[in-house]
Amino acid sequence: MNRPDADILADICKALNVSPSELLDVRLSPEDLSEQERKVIMAYRTKPDLRKAVNILLGLE
């Protein structure tokens, strides 16, 4: 009936502990990402101690 705005969507994702992609059932294939985007994702995954800082910078926390 209604679509939430981006701020409310972020709050919903936090409350449910899911990513926006997961909530909206959006899937990207590796071909949809640039080489730089793949590198950023892999670095994010391999450096859990930096995730909180990255999330804050991206407005995810």
Short mmCIF file of C-alpha atoms in Angstrom, two decimals:
data_model
loop_
_atom_site.label_atom_id
_atom_site.label_comp_id
_atom_site.label_asym_id
_atom_site.label_seq_id
_atom_site.Cartn_x
_atom_site.Cartn_y
_atom_site.Cartn_z
CA MET A 1 0.00 0.00 0.00
CA ASN A 2 2.83 2.36 0.87
CA ARG A 3 6.59 2.49 0.33
CA PRO A 4 8.83 3.62 3.18
CA ASP A 5 11.37 6.36 2.53
CA ALA A 6 15.10 5.62 2.78
CA ASP A 7 15.38 6.69 6.44
CA ILE A 8 12.57 4.40 7.53
CA LEU A 9 13.96 1.59 5.36
CA ALA A 10 17.33 1.90 7.16
CA ASP A 11 15.56 1.70 10.53
CA ILE A 12 13.62 -1.38 9.44
CA CYS A 13 16.84 -3.07 8.31
CA LYS A 14 18.50 -2.29 11.64
CA ALA A 15 15.53 -3.59 13.60
CA LEU A 16 15.42 -6.82 11.59
CA ASN A 17 19.22 -7.09 11.36
CA VAL A 18 19.11 -7.54 7.58
CA SER A 19 20.66 -5.68 4.68
CA PRO A 20 18.51 -3.49 2.42
CA SER A 21 19.20 -5.92 -0.43
CA GLU A 22 17.99 -8.83 1.65
CA LEU A 23 14.89 -6.95 2.80
CA LEU A 24 13.97 -5.92 -0.74
CA ASP A 25 15.05 -9.27 -2.24
CA VAL A 26 17.53 -7.59 -4.59
CA ARG A 27 20.34 -9.83 -5.79
CA LEU A 28 23.39 -8.71 -7.72
CA SER A 29 25.49 -11.11 -9.69
CA PRO A 30 29.29 -10.69 -9.62
CA GLU A 31 29.10 -9.37 -13.19
CA ASP A 32 27.00 -6.43 -11.95
CA LEU A 33 29.91 -5.16 -9.82
CA SER A 34 33.04 -3.36 -10.94
CA GLU A 35 36.42 -4.74 -9.96
CA GLN A 36 36.77 -1.93 -7.40
CA GLU A 37 33.38 -2.76 -5.87
CA ARG A 38 34.36 -6.42 -5.55
CA LYS A 39 37.63 -5.40 -3.85
CA VAL A 40 35.77 -3.18 -1.39
CA ILE A 41 33.34 -5.97 -0.53
CA MET A 42 36.13 -8.50 -0.02
CA ALA A 43 38.08 -6.06 2.17
CA TYR A 44 34.95 -5.40 4.22
CA ARG A 45 34.41 -9.12 4.72
CA THR A 46 38.01 -9.82 5.72
CA LYS A 47 38.35 -6.92 8.19
CA PRO A 48 35.60 -7.32 10.80
CA ASP A 49 37.33 -4.83 13.12
CA LEU A 50 36.71 -2.05 10.57
CA ARG A 51 33.09 -2.89 9.75
CA LYS A 52 31.60 -0.64 12.42
CA ALA A 53 33.59 2.36 11.15
CA VAL A 54 32.61 1.63 7.55
CA ASN A 55 28.96 1.25 8.53
CA ILE A 56 29.05 4.59 10.35
CA LEU A 57 30.67 6.30 7.34
CA LEU A 58 27.99 4.85 5.07
CA GLY A 59 25.17 5.83 7.40
CA LEU A 60 24.27 2.23 8.16
CA GLU A 61 24.59 2.62 11.96
#
